[in-house]
XYZ file of C-alpha atoms in Angstrom:
589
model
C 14.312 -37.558 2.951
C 13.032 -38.881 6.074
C 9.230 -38.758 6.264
C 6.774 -38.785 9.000
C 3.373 -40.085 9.661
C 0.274 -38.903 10.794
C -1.117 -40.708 13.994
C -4.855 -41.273 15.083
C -5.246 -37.885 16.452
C -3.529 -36.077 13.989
C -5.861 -37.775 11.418
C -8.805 -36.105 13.377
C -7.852 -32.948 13.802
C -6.975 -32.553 10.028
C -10.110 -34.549 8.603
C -11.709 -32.205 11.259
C -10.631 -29.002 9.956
C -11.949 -29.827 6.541
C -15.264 -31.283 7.145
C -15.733 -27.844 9.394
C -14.932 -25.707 6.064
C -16.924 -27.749 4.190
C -19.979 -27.677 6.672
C -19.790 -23.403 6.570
C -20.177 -23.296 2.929
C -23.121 -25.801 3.329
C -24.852 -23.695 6.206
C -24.479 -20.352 4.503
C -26.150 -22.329 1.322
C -29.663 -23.382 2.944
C -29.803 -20.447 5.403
C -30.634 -16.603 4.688
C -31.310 -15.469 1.337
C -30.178 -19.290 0.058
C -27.634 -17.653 -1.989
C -30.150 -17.264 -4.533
C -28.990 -13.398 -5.542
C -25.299 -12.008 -6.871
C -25.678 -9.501 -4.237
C -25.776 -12.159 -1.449
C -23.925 -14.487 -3.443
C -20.735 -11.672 -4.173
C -21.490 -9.191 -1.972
C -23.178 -11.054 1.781
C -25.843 -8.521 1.196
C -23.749 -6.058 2.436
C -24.580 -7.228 6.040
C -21.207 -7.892 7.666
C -19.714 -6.826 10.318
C -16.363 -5.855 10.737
C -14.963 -8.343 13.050
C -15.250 -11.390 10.354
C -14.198 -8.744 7.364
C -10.940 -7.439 9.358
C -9.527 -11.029 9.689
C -10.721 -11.949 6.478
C -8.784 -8.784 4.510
C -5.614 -10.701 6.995
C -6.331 -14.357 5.618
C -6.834 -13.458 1.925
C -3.046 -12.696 1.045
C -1.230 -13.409 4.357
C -1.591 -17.318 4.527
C 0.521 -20.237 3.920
C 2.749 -18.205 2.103
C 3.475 -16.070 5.067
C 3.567 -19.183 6.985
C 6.357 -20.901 5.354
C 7.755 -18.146 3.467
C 8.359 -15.201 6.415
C 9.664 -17.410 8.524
C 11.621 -19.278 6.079
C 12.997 -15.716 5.627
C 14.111 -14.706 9.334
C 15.817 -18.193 9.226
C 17.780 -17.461 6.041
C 18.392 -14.088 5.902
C 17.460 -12.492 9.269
C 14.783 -10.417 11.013
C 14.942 -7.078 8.706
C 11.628 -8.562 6.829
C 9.704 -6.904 9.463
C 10.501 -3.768 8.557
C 7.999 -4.219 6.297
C 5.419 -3.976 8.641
C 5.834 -0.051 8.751
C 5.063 0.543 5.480
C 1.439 -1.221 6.408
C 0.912 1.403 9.315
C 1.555 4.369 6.915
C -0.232 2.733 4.052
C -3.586 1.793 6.341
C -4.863 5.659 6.519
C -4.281 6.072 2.269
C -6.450 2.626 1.358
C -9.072 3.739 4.027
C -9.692 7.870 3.078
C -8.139 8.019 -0.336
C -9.589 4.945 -2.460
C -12.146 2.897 0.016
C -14.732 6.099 0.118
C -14.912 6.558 -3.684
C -15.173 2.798 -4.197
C -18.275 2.851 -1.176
C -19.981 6.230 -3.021
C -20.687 3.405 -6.153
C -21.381 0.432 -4.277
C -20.252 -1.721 -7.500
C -19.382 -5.414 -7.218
C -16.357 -4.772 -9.753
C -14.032 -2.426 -8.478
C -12.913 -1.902 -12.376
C -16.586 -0.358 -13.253
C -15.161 2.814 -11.418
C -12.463 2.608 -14.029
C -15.612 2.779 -17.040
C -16.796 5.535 -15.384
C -13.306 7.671 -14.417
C -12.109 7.061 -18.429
C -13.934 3.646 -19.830
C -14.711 1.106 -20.969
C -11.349 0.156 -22.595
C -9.342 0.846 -18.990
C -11.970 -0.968 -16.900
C -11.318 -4.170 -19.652
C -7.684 -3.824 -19.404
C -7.282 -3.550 -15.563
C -10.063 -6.179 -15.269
C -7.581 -8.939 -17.086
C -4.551 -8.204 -15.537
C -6.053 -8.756 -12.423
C -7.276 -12.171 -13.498
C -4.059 -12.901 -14.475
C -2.864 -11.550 -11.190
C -4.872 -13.901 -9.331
C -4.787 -17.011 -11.231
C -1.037 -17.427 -11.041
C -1.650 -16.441 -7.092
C -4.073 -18.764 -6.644
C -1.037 -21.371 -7.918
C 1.110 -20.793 -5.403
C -1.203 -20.183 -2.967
C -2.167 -24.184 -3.289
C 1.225 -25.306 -3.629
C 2.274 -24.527 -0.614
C 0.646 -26.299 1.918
C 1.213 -29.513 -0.682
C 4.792 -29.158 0.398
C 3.837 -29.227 3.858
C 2.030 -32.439 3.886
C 4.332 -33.898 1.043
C 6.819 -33.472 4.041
C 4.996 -34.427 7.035
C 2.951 -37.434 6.289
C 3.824 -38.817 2.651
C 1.354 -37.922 0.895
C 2.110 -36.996 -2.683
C 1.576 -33.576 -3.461
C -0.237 -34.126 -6.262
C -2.632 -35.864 -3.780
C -2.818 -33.127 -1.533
C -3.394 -30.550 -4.403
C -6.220 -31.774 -5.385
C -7.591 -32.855 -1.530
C -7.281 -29.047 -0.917
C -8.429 -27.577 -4.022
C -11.420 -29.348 -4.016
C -12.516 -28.697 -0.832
C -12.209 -25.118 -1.078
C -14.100 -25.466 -4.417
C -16.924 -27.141 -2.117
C -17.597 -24.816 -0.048
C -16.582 -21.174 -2.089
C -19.229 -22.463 -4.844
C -22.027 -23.183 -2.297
C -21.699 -20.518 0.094
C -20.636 -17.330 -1.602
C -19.098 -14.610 0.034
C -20.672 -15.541 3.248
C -19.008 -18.736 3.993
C -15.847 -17.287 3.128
C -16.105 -14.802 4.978
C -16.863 -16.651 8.261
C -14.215 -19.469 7.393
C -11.676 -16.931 7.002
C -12.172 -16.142 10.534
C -12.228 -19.810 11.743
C -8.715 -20.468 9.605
C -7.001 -17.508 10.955
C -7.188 -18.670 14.494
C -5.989 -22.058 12.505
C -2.907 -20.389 11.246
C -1.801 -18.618 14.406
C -1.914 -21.651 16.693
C -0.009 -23.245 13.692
C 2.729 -20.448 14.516
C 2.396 -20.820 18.210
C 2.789 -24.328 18.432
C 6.376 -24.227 16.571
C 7.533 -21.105 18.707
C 5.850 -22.837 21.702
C 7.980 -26.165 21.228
C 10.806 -24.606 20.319
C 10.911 -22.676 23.226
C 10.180 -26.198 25.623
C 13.405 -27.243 23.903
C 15.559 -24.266 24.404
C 14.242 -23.763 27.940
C 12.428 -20.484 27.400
C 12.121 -17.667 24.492
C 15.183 -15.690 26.154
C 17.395 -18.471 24.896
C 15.858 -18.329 20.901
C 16.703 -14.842 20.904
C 19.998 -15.326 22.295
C 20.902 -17.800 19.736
C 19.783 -15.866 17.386
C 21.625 -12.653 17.871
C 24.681 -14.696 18.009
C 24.442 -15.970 14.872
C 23.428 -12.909 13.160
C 19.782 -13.341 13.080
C 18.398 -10.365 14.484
C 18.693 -6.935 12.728
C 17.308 -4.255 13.106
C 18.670 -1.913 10.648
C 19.980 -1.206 6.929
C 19.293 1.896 5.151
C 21.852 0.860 2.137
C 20.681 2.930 -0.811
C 21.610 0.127 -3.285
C 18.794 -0.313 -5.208
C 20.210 -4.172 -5.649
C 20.430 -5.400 -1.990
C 17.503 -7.524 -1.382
C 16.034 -6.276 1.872
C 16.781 -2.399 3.222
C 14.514 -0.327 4.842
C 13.859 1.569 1.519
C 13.272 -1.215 -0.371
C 10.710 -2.770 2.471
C 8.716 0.455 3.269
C 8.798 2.118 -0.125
C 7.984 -1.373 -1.761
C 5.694 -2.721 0.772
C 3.502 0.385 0.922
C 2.941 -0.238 -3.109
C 2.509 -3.663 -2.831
C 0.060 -3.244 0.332
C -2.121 -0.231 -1.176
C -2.051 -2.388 -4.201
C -3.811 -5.316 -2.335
C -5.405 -3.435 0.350
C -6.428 -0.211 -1.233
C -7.664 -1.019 -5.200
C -7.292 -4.823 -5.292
C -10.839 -6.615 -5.937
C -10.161 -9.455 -3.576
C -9.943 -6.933 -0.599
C -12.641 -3.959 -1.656
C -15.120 -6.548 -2.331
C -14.485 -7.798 1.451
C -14.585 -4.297 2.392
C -18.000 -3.350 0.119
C -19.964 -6.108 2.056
C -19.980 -4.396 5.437
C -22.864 -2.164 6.088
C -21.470 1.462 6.023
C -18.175 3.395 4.999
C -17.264 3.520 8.799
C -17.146 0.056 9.311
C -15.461 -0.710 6.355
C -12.819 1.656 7.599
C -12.799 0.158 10.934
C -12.268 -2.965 9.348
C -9.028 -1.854 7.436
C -7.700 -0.792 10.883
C -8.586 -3.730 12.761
C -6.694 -5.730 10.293
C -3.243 -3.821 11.018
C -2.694 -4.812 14.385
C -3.905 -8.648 13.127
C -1.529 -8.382 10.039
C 1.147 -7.095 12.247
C 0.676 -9.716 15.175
C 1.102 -12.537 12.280
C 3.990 -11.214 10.337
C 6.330 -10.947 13.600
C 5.037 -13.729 15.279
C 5.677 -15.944 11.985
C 9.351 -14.087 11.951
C 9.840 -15.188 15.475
C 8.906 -19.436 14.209
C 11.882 -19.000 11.837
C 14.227 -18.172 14.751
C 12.478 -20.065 16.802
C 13.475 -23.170 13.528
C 16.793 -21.609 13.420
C 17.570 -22.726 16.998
C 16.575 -25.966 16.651
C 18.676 -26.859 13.581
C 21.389 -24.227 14.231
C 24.202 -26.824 14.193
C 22.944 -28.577 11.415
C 20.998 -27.240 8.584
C 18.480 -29.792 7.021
C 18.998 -28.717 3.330
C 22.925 -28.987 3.802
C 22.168 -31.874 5.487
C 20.470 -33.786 2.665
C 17.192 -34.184 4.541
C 14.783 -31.700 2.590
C 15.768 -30.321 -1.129
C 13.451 -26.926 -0.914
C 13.864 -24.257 1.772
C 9.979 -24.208 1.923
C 9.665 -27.410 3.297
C 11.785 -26.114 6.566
C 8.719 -25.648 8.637
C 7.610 -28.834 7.975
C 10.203 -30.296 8.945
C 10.359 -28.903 12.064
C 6.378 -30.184 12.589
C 8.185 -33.686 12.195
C 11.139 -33.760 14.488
C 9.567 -32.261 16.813
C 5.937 -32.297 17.584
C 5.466 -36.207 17.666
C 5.304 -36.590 20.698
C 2.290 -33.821 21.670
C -0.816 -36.571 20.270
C -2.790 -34.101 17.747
C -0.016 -31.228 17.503
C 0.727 -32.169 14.135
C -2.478 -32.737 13.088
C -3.190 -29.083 14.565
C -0.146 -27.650 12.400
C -0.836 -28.887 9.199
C -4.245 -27.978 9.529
C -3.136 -24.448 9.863
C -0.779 -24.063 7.008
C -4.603 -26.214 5.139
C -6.717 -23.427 6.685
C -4.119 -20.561 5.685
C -4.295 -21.754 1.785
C -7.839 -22.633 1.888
C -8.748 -18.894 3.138
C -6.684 -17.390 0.278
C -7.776 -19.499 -2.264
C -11.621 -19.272 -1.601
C -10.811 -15.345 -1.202
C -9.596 -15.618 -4.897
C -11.876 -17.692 -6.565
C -14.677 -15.372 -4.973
C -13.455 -12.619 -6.250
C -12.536 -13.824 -9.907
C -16.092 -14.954 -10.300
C -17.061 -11.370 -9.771
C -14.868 -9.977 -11.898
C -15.466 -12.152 -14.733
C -19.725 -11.760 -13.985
C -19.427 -8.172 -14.057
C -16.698 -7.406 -16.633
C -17.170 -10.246 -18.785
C -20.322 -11.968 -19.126
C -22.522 -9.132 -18.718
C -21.023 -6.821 -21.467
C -21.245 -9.950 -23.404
C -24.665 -10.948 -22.884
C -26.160 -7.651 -23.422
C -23.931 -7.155 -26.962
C -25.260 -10.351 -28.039
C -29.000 -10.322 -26.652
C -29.197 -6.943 -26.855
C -30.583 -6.841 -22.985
C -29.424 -6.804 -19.425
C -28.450 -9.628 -17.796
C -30.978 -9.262 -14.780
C -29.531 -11.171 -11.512
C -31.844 -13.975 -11.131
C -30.672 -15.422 -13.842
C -27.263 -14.768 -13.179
C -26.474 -16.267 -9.789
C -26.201 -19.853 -11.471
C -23.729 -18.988 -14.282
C -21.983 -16.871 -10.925
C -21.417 -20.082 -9.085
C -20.502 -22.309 -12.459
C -17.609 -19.662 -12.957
C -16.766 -20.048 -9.524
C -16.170 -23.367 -9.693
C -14.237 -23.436 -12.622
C -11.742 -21.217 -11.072
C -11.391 -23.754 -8.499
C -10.636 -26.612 -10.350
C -8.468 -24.397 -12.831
C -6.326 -23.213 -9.416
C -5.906 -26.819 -9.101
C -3.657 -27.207 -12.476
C -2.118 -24.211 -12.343
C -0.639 -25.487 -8.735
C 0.984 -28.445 -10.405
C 3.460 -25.802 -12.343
C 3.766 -23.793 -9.416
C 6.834 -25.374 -8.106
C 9.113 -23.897 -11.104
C 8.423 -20.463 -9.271
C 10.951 -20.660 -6.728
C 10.405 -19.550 -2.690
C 7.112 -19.134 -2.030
C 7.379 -16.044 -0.529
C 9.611 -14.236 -3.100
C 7.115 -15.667 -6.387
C 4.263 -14.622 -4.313
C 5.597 -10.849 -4.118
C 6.777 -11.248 -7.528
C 3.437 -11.603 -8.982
C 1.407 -8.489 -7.125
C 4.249 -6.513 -7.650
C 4.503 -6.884 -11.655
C 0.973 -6.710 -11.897
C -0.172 -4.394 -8.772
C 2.114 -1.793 -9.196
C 1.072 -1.041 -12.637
C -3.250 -1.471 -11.629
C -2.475 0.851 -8.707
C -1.468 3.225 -10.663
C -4.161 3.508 -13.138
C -6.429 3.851 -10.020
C -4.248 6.461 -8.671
C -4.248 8.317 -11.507
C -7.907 8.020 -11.928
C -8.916 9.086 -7.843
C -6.167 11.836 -7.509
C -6.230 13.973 -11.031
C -8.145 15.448 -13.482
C -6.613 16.260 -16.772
C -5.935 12.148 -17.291
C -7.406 10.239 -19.754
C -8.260 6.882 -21.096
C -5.691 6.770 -24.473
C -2.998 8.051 -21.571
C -4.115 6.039 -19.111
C -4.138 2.907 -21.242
C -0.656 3.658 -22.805
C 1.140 4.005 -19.149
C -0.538 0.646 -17.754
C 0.503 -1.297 -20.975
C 3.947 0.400 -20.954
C 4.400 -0.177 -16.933
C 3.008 -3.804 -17.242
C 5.447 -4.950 -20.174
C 8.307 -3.502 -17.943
C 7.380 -4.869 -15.049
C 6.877 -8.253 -16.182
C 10.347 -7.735 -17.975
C 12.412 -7.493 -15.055
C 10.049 -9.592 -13.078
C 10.299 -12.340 -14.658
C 13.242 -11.858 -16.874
C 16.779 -13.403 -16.303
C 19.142 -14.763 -15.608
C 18.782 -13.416 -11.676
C 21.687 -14.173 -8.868
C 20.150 -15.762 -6.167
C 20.260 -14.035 -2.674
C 22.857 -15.243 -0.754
C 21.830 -16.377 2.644
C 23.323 -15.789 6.412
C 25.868 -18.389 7.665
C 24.499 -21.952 8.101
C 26.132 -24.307 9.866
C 26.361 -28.590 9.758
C 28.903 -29.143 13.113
C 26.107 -30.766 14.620
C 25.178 -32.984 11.722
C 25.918 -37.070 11.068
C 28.670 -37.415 9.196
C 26.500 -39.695 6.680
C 25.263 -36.872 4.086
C 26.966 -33.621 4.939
C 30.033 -34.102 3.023
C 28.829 -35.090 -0.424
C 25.746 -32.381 0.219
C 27.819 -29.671 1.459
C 30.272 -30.211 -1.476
C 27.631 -29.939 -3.737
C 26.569 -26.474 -2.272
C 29.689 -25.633 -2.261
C 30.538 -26.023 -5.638
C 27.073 -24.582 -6.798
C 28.222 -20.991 -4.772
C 31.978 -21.016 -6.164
C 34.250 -19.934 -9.567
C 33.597 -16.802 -11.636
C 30.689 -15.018 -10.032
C 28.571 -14.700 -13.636
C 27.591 -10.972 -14.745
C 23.881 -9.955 -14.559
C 21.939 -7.008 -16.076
C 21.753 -4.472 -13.561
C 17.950 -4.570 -13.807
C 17.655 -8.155 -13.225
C 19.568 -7.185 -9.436
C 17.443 -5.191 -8.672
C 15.655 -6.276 -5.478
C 11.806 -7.958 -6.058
C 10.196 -5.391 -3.897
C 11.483 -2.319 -6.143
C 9.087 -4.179 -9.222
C 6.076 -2.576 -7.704
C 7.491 0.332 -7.195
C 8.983 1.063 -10.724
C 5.594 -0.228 -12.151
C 3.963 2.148 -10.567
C 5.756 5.046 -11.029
C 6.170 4.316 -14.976
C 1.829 4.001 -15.194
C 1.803 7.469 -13.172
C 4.428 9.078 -15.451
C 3.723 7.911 -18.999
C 0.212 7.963 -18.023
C -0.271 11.659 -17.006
C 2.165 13.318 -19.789
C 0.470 11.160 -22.183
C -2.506 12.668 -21.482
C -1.542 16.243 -21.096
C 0.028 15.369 -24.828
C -2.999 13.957 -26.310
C -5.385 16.412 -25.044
C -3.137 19.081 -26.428
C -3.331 17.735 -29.969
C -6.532 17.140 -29.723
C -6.593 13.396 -30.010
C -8.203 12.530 -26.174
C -10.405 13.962 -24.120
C -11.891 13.083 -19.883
C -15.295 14.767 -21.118
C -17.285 11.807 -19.107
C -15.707 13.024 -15.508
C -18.121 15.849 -16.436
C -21.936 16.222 -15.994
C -22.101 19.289 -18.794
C -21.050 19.675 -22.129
C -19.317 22.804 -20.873
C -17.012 21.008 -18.484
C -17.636 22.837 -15.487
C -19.672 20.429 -13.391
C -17.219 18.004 -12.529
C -18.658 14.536 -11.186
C -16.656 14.796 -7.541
C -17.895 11.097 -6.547
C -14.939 10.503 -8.586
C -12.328 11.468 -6.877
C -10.515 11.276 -3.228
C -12.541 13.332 -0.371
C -9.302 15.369 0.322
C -9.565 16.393 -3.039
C -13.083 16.378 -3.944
C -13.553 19.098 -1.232
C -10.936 21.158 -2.361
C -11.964 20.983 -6.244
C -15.731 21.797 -4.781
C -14.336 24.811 -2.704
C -12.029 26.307 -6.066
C -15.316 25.674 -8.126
C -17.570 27.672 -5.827
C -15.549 30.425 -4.838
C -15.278 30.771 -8.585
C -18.967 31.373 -9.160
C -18.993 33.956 -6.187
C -18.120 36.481 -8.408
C -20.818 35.971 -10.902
C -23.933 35.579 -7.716
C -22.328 35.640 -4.445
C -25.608 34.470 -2.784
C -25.940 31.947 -4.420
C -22.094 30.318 -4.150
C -22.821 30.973 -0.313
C -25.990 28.775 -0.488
C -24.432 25.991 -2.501
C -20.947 26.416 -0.356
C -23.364 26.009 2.649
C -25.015 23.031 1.457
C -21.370 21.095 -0.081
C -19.798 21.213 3.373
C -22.714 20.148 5.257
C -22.693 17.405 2.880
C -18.910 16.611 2.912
């Protein structure tokens, strides 16, 4: 595989990039508080505003992996992937009114101590680890990525750049807190869409204009619009992509820790919802202009495909590529796009290693240290062990991205992971927000039973491998396409091998059956168990008589209706008094 080589300027702007990130996490460290709290160090003192938050919740899970891997996917397989952005407009209004106000009423820095609270302690420990799973093997990927990139562009090895990134992002996550990753977020999301811009920018230099990228790309297939097949096996339909992606999303963006702790650090409930819907039109702007790079790619090598051409052996290396063969001659451009796809991991990594050390603080060490010392942990003394853990996240992301190339396309293992894992955590939340005859032994029975299935046909296999639009090598050399091309060949033909039905299924429908199995096992669990007397939800209640029900809870929608059924049933024992307190609860609500 041909490689290229950095220049002078190219040098700068990446060295650059990183001495910037680096330089955030040490200015948030010696000004303000000094990061000498957890609830500056976790939490920015909850004195955000939404602009940095709203690109942040963007460059936490949308970053190198929707770099290389969306438009990776328009070049393979088409433009249907953005289909997917529909589910994130009907999703927005759920994560902001159903879950984000009963997560802002407790003003935690674990989003799992609702989960103590709704049914306890056992649920909040359970949901706690499969999100540190969750994250961990995110956090993988996340840093493999962009090692492809520069494995591709300059040389370097990718062990090299593995560690070049994950250290840096270390750096400046342990010194500065939520803070500096906050603000860097912002700086590497204008990073990652001049990354996209500059491919669709030269591409359409080469092809004289966008017009003829489109053309090009409706001739050869490129562009759809539409597929409502109900075949719960084809890889992308618009069930599959709106059904799926609104799990997936509300499962990041609604009850994931990563996101409400980004959310918890603005200053009131309004601006945390004005963040959420400031991030929509950024998601959106990112996912199609990323789909429009891989057409954009497609153009350039429509006549001969690099991976059929010998030149790169992984799809996610494509975009890389490009950045070679074609950006060379701009001094710095390179430079500029590497740095993005840097900037795009660094912003989801930091996001995760923030949010992990939270988690584990809260969850973890303090139960811990108050079981063993028989006393609270108070924060001043916990701040220290906050940024230790912190750090050895970092280094731990670092190993776990030397295995991450076993996962397949970046894209596919990304959605893999939140979908085995979120799918089954959103709906223990759901279950805890939306209804009250649920409890913990139910609860805790349909997470275990969703996760184990989940991670069955998640991860299970054998699995066929999607079978890509036509790519063509007309326009190659006649040097490697033969013996490549033969090889691909031979790979796709004889017997087409028999799978298991569930391992067809497509990767977005894991969320979704996750999900669904926690909700269903969980509830008539619980309805069972309470019948026979075996589990109770006494602790939703402030009285021993179950009657005063602890509304902070539960979603407002339902709160309020719960509050109204309540008081119209004590009208009929003082109907003066019901009129007082029905007075008082809607001037509260």
């Amino acid at each position: 595989m041909p490689l290229g080589t950095f220049d002078i300027w190219d040098t700068l702007v990446l060295v650059s990039i990183l001495i910037i990130s680096a330089l955030i996490g040490i200015y948030y460290r010696y000004t303000g508080g000094k990061q000498k709290t957890t609830q500056e160090y976790l939490m920015a003192d909850q004195s955000m505003t939404t602009f940095p938050v709203s690109f942040s919740l963007m460059a936490s899970f949308m970053s190198a992996i929707s770099l290389m891997g969306v438009s990776n996917e328009s070049y393979q397989f088409g433009t249907l992937f953005g289909a997917i952005n529909i589910s994130y407009v009907l999703s927005t209004p759920i994560a902001a009114y159903i879950f984000l106000p009963v997560f802002y009423r407790m003003r935690t820095t674990s989003v799992y101590e609702y989960l103590e609270r709704r049914f306890g302690h056992a649920t909040r420990l359970a949901a706690s680890m499969a999100f540190t799973l969750q994250m961990v093997l995110y956090m993988g990927i996340a840093l493999y990525a962009p090692a492809l990139a520069l494995e591709a562009v300059t040389g370097i090895p990718r062990g090299t750049a593995i560690l070049v990134l994950g250290l840096v992002c270390t750096f400046y996550s342990t010194l500065g807190g939520l803070k500096a990753v906050l603000i860097t977020d912002v700086f590497q999301s204008f990073l990652m869409f001049a990354a996209i811009f500059a491919v669709i920018g030269v591409s359409a230099i080469r092809a004289g204009g966008l017009g003829a990228i489109w053309d090009v790309a409706q001739e050869r297939g490129r562009v759809q619009y539409f597929d409502f097949s109900m075949d719960l096996t084809v890889r992308h339909t618009w069930w599959s992509l709106i059904i799926g992606g609104m799990v997936t999303y509300l499962s990041l963006y609604g009850v994931n820790q990563t996101q409400v702790q980004r959310l918890l650090s603005v200053h009131n409930l309004k601006s945390a919802q004005s963040a959420l819907w400031w991030n929509l039109p950024i998601l959106g702007m990112l996912s199609f202009s990323t789909i429009f790079s891989g057409l954009a790619i497609f153009y350039y090598y429509r006549d001969c495909d690099p991976v059929l051409n010998g030149r790169i052996k992984s799809r996610d290396q494509l975009m890389p590529l490009f950045a070679v063969d074609t950006m060379g001659q701009y001094p710095g451009l390179c430079g500029l796009f590497v740095s993005g796809i840097f900037s795009a991991s660094l912003s989801t990594v930091s996001s995760a290693v923030t949010s992990l050390s939270a988690v584990t603080l809260e969850d973890y060490l303090k139960p811990l240290y108050k079981a063993i010392f028989k006393r609270t942990l108070i924060d001043s003394q916990s701040t220290l062990p906050t940024k230790i853990i912190a750090c050895i996240y970092g280094l731990l992301c670092i190993l776990l991205a030397f295995g991450a190339g076993s996962m397949g396309g970046v894209l596919q293992a990304s959605l893999t992971i939140f979908g085995v894992v979120g799918g089954p955590l959103l709906g223990i939340f759901t279950l805890g927000v939306c209804t009250v005859r649920t409890n913990q032994r139910g609860v805790l029975l349909g997470f275990l039973l969703g996760l184990t299935f989940s991670f069955w046909i998640g991860f299970g296999g054998p699995k066929p491998a999607p079978t890509p639009l036509p790519l063509s090598t007309t326009g190659c050399e006649l040097r490697n396409v033969t013996e490549v091309a033969q090889a691909v060949q031979a790979t796709m033909s004889g017997a087409e091998p028999h799978f298991f039905w569930l391992y067809r299924l497509s990767y977005l429908w894991f969320c979704v059956l996750g999900f669904l199995i926690t909700i269903a096992i969980g509830y008539c669990a619980s309805l069972t168990l309470t019948h026979f007397n075996i589990a109770d939800n006494s602790q939703i209640y402030f009285d021993k008589c179950h009657k005063q029900l602890d509304y902070d809870l539960f979603a407002p929608i339902l709160s309020r209706r719960w509050r109204r059924q309540q008081l119209a049933k004590q009208a009929h024992a003082n109907p003066d008094e019901a009129l007082t307190k029905l007075t008082l609860a809607t001037g509260a609500i």
